Coordinates of C-alpha atoms and ligand atoms in Angstrom, one line a residue:
X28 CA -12.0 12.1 -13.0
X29 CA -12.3 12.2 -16.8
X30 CA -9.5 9.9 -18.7
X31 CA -8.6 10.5 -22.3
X32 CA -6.6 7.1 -22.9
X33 CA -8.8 4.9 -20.4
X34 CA -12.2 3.8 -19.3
X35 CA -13.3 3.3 -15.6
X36 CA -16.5 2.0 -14.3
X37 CA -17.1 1.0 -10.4
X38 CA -19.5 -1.8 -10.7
X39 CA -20.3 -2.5 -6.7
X40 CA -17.1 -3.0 -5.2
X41 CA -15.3 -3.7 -8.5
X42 CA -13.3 -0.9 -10.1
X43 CA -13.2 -2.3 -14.0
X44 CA -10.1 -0.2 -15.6
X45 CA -9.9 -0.5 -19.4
X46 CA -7.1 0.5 -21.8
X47 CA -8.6 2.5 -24.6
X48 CA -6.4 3.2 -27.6
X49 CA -7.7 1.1 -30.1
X50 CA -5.8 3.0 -32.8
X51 CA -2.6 2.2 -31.8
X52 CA -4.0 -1.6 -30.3
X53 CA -3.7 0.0 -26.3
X54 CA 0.3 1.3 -26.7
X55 CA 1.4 2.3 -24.1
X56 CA 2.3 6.1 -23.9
X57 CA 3.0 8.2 -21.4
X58 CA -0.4 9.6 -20.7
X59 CA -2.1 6.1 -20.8
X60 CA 0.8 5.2 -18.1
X61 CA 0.1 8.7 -16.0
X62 CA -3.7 7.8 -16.1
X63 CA -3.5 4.3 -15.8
X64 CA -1.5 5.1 -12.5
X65 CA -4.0 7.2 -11.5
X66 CA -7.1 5.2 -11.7
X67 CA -5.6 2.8 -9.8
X68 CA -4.5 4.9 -7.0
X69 CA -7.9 6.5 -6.6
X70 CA -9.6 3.1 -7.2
X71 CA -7.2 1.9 -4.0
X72 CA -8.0 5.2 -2.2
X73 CA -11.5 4.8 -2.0
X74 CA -14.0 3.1 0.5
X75 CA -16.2 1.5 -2.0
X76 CA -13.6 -0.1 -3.9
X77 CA -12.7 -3.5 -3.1
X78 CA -11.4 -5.1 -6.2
X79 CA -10.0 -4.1 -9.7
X80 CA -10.2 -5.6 -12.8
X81 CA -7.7 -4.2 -16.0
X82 CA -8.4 -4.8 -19.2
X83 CA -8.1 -3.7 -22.8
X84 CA -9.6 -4.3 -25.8
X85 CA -11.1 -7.8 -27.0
X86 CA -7.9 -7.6 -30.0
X87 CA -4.8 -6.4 -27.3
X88 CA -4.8 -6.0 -23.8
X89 CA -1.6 -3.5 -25.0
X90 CA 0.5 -4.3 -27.8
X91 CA 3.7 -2.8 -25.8
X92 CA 5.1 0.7 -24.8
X93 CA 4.5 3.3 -27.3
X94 CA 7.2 2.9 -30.2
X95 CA 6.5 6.2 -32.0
X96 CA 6.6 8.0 -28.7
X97 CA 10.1 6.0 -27.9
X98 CA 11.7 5.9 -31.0
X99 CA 13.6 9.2 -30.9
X100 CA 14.5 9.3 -27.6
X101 CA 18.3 9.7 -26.6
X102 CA 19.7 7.4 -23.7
X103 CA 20.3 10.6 -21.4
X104 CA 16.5 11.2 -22.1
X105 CA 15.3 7.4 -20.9
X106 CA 18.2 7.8 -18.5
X107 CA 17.8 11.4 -16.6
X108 CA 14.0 10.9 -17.1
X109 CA 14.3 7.3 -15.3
X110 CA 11.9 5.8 -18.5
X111 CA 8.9 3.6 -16.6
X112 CA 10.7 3.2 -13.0
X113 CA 7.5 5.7 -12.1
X114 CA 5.0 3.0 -13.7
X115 CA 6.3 0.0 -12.0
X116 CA 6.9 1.6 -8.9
X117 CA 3.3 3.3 -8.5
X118 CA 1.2 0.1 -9.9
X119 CA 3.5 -2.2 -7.4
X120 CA 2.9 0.0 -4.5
X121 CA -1.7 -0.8 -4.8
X122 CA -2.8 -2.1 -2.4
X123 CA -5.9 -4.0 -3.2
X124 CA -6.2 -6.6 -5.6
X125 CA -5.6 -6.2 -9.4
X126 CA -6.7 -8.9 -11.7
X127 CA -6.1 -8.3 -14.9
X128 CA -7.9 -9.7 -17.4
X129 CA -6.2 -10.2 -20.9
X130 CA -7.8 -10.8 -24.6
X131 CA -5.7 -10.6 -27.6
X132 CA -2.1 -9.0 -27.5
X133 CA -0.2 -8.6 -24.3
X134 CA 3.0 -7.8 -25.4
X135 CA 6.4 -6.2 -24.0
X136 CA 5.1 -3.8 -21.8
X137 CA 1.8 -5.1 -21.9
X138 CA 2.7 -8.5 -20.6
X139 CA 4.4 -6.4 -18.1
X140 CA 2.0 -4.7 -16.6
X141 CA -0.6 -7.4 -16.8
X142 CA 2.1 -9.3 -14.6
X143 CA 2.2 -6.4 -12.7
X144 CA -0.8 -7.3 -11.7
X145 CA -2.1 -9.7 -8.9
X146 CA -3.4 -12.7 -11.2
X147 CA -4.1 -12.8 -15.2
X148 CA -7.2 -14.4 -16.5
X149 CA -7.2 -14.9 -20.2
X150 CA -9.0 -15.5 -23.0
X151 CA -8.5 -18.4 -25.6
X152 CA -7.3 -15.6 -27.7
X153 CA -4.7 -14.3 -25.5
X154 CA -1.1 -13.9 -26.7
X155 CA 1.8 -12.9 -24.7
X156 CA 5.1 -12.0 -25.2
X157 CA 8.4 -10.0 -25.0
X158 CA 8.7 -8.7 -28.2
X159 CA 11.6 -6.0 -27.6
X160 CA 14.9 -8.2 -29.1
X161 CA 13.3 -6.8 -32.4
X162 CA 13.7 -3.8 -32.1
X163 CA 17.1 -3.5 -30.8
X164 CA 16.7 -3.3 -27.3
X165 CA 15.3 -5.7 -24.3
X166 CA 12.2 -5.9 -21.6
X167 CA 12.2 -3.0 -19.8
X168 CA 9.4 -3.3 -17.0
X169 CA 9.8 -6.9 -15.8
X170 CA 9.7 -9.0 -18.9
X171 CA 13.3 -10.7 -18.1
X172 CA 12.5 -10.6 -14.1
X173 CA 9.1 -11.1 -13.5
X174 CA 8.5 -13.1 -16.6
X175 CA 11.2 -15.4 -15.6
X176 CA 10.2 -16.2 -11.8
X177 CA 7.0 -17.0 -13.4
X178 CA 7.5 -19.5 -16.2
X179 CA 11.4 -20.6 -15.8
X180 CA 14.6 -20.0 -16.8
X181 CA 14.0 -21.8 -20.0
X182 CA 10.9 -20.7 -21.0
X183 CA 11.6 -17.1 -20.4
X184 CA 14.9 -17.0 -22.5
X185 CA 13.0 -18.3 -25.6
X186 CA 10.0 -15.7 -25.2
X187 CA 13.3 -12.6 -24.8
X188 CA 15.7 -14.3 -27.0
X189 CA 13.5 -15.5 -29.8
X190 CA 10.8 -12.7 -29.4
X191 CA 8.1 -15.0 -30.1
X192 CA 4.5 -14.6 -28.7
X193 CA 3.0 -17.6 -26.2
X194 CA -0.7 -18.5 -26.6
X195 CA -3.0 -18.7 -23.6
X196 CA -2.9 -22.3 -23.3
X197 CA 0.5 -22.4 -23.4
X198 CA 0.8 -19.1 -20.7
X199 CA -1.7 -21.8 -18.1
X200 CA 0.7 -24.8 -18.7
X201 CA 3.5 -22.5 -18.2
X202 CA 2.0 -21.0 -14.9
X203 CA 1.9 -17.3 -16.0
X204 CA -1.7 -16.7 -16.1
X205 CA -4.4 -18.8 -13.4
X206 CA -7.1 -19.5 -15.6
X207 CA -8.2 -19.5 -19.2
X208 CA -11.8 -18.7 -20.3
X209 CA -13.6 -18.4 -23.3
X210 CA -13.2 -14.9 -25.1
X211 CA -17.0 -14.0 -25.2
X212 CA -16.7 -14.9 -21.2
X213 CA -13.7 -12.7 -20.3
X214 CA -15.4 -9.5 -18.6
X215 CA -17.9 -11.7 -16.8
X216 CA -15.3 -14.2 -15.2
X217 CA -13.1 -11.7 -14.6
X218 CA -15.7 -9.7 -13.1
X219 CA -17.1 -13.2 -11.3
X220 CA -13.7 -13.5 -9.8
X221 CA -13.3 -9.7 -8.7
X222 CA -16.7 -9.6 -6.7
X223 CA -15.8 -12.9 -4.9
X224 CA -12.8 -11.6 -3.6
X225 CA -15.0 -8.2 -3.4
X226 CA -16.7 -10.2 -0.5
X227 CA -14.1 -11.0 2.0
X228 CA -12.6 -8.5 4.4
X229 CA -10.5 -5.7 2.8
X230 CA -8.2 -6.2 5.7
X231 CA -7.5 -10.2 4.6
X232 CA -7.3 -9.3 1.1
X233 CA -4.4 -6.8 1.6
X234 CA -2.3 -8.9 3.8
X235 CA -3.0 -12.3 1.7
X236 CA -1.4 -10.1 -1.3
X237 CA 1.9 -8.7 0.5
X238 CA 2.1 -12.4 2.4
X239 CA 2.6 -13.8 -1.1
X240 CA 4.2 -10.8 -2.7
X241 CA 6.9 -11.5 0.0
X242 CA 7.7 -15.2 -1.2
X243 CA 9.4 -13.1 -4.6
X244 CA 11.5 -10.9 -2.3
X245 CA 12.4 -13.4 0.7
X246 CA 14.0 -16.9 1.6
X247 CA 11.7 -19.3 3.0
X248 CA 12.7 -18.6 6.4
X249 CA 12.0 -15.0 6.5
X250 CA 9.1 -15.8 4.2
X251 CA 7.2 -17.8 7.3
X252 CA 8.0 -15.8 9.6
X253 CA 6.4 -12.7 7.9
X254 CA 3.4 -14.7 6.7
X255 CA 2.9 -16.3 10.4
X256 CA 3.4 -12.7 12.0
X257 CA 0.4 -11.1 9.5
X258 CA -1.7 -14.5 10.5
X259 CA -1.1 -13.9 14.2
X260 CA -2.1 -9.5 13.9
X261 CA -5.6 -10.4 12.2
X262 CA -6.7 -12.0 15.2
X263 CA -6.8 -8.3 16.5
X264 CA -9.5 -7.5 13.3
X265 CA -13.1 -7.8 14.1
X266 CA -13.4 -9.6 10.9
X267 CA -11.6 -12.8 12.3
X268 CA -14.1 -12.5 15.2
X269 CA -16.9 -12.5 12.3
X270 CA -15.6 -14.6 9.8
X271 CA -14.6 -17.8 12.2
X272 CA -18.0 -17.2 14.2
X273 CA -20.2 -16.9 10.8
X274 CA -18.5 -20.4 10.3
X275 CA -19.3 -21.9 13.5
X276 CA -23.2 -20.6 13.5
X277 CA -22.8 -21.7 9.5
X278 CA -23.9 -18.4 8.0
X279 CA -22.2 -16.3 5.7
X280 CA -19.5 -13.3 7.4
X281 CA -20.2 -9.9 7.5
X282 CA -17.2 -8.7 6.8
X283 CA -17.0 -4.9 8.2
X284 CA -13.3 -4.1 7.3
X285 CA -12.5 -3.8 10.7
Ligands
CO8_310 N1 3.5 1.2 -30.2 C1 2.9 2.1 -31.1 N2 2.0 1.7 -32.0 C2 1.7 0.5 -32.1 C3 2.2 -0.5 -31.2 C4 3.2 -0.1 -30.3 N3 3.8 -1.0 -29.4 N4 1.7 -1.7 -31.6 C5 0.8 -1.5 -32.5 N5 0.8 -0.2 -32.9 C6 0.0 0.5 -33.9 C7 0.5 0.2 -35.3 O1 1.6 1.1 -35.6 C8 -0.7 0.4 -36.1 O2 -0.9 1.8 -36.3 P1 -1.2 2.5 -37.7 O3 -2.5 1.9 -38.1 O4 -1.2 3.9 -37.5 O5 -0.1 2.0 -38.6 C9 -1.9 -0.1 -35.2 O6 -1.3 -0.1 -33.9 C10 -2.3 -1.5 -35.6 O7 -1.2 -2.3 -35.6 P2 -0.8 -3.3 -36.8 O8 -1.3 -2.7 -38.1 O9 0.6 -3.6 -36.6 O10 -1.7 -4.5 -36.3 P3 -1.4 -6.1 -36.7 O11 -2.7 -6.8 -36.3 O12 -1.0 -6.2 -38.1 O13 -0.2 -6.5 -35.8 C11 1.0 -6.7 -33.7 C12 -0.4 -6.6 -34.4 C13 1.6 -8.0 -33.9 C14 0.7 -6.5 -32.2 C15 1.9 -5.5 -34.1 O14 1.2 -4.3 -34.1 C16 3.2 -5.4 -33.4 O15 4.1 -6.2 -33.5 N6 3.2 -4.4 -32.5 C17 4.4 -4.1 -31.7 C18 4.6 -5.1 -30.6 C19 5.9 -4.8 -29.8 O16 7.0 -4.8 -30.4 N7 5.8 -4.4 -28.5 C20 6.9 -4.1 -27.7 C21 7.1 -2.6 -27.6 S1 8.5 -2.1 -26.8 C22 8.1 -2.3 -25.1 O17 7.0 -2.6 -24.8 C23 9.2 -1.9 -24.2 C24 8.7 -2.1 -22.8 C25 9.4 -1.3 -21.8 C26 8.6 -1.1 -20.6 C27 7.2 -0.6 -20.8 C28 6.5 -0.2 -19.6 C29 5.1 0.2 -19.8

């Protein structure tokens, strides 16, 4: 499909999405949302793709939701219109893995949907925050929930209280993103990363990410119980036949997504 706000190229098994608005540093409008969504959902859709990568541009990942597009807008308009439930709800609902990979800005609803996705791997140059308080309104798409199981209580009342932006370094200490890489290196780690998990069983990847999705949702208890019950159904896959003989003949699996 042909994207006006977006580019995407399947490398392999590796769908590499990337935001492309450079005029307005990736905002985040409502046709860069529909398409976004879209992308992904094909990307998850289809056979060859085992892995996506998001990005944006090496100055923001996305500078926030569109503020031009938002700034007349009427409460029964956000309201009746249900303003980004759509966006959260369709990029929660992929399946496969989503690493996004984040250079420069990631704020408001940028740093919401790069922690909508599965891990965030930044560059030295990365800066995230939650920008809204100044402009007279707060997070709208995870930025006081998701944000906050992430880094703390603490942590995340500073970033939506004072507004203030978070460097990389201080986003690794602080346990939002898992790795930080050199700027120049961003694409090719990310990509590195990506095609690893692009090697192991579809079927493993999928249930490793709801398993750990569920510790946001459950108690510990229920938690277990739901990652022990997904362990004990992939001993019906052929791919735990593979993968734990491959091991035991010591040669690599030939994972067959089955
Ligand atoms: N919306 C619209 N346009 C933007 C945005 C934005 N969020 N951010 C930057 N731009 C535009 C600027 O207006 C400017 O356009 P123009 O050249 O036509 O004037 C262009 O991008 C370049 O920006 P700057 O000149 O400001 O670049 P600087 O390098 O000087 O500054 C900053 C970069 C610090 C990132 C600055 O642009 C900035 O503060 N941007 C706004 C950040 C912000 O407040 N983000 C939060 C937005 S609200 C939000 O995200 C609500 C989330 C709700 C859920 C969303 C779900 C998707």
């Amino acid at each position: 499909m042909a994207y006006e706000t977006i580019n995407v190229d399947t490398q392999d098994h590796v769908c590499l999405i990337k935001l492309n608005r450079p005029e307005a540093l990736n905002a985040l409008n409502s046709v860069l949302l529909g398409e976004l969504c879209a992308a992904l959902e094909e990307a998850d859709a289809s056979d060859k793709v085992r892995c996506i990568v998001l990005t944006g541009s090496e100055k923001a990942f996305a500078a926030g939701a569109d503020i031009k597009e938002m700034s007349e807008m009427s409460y029964v308009d956000v309201f009746t219109s249900n303003l980004f439930a759509d966006t959260n709800d369709r990029i929660s609902a992929i399946r496969k893995p989503i690493i996004a990979a984040v250079s420069g800005y990631a704020l408001g609803g940028g740093c919401e949907v790069a922690m909508m996705c599965d891990f965030i791997i930044a560059a030295e140059t990365a800066k995230f925050g939650q920008p809204e308080i100044n402009l007279g309104v707060i997070a709208g798409m995870g930025g006081t929930q998701r944000l906050t199981r992430f880094v703390g209580k603490s942590k995340s009342m500073d970033m939506n209280l004072t507004g203030r932006f978070m460097t990389a370094e201080e986003a690794e200490r602080a346990g939002l993103v898992s790795r930080v890489v050199p700027a120049k290196k961003l694409i090719e780690e990310a990509m590195a990363a990506a095609n690893k998990i692009a090697e192991k069983s579809v079927l493993t990847s999928i249930a490793a990410k709801e398993a750990v999705n569920r510790a946001y949702e459950l108690p510990l208890s229920e938690g277990m119980l739901f990652e022990r019950r997904v362990f004990h159904s992939m001993f019906a896959t052929e791919d735990q036949k593979e993968g734990m003989a491959a091991f035991l003949e010591k040669r690599e699996a030939q994972f067959r997504d089955k």
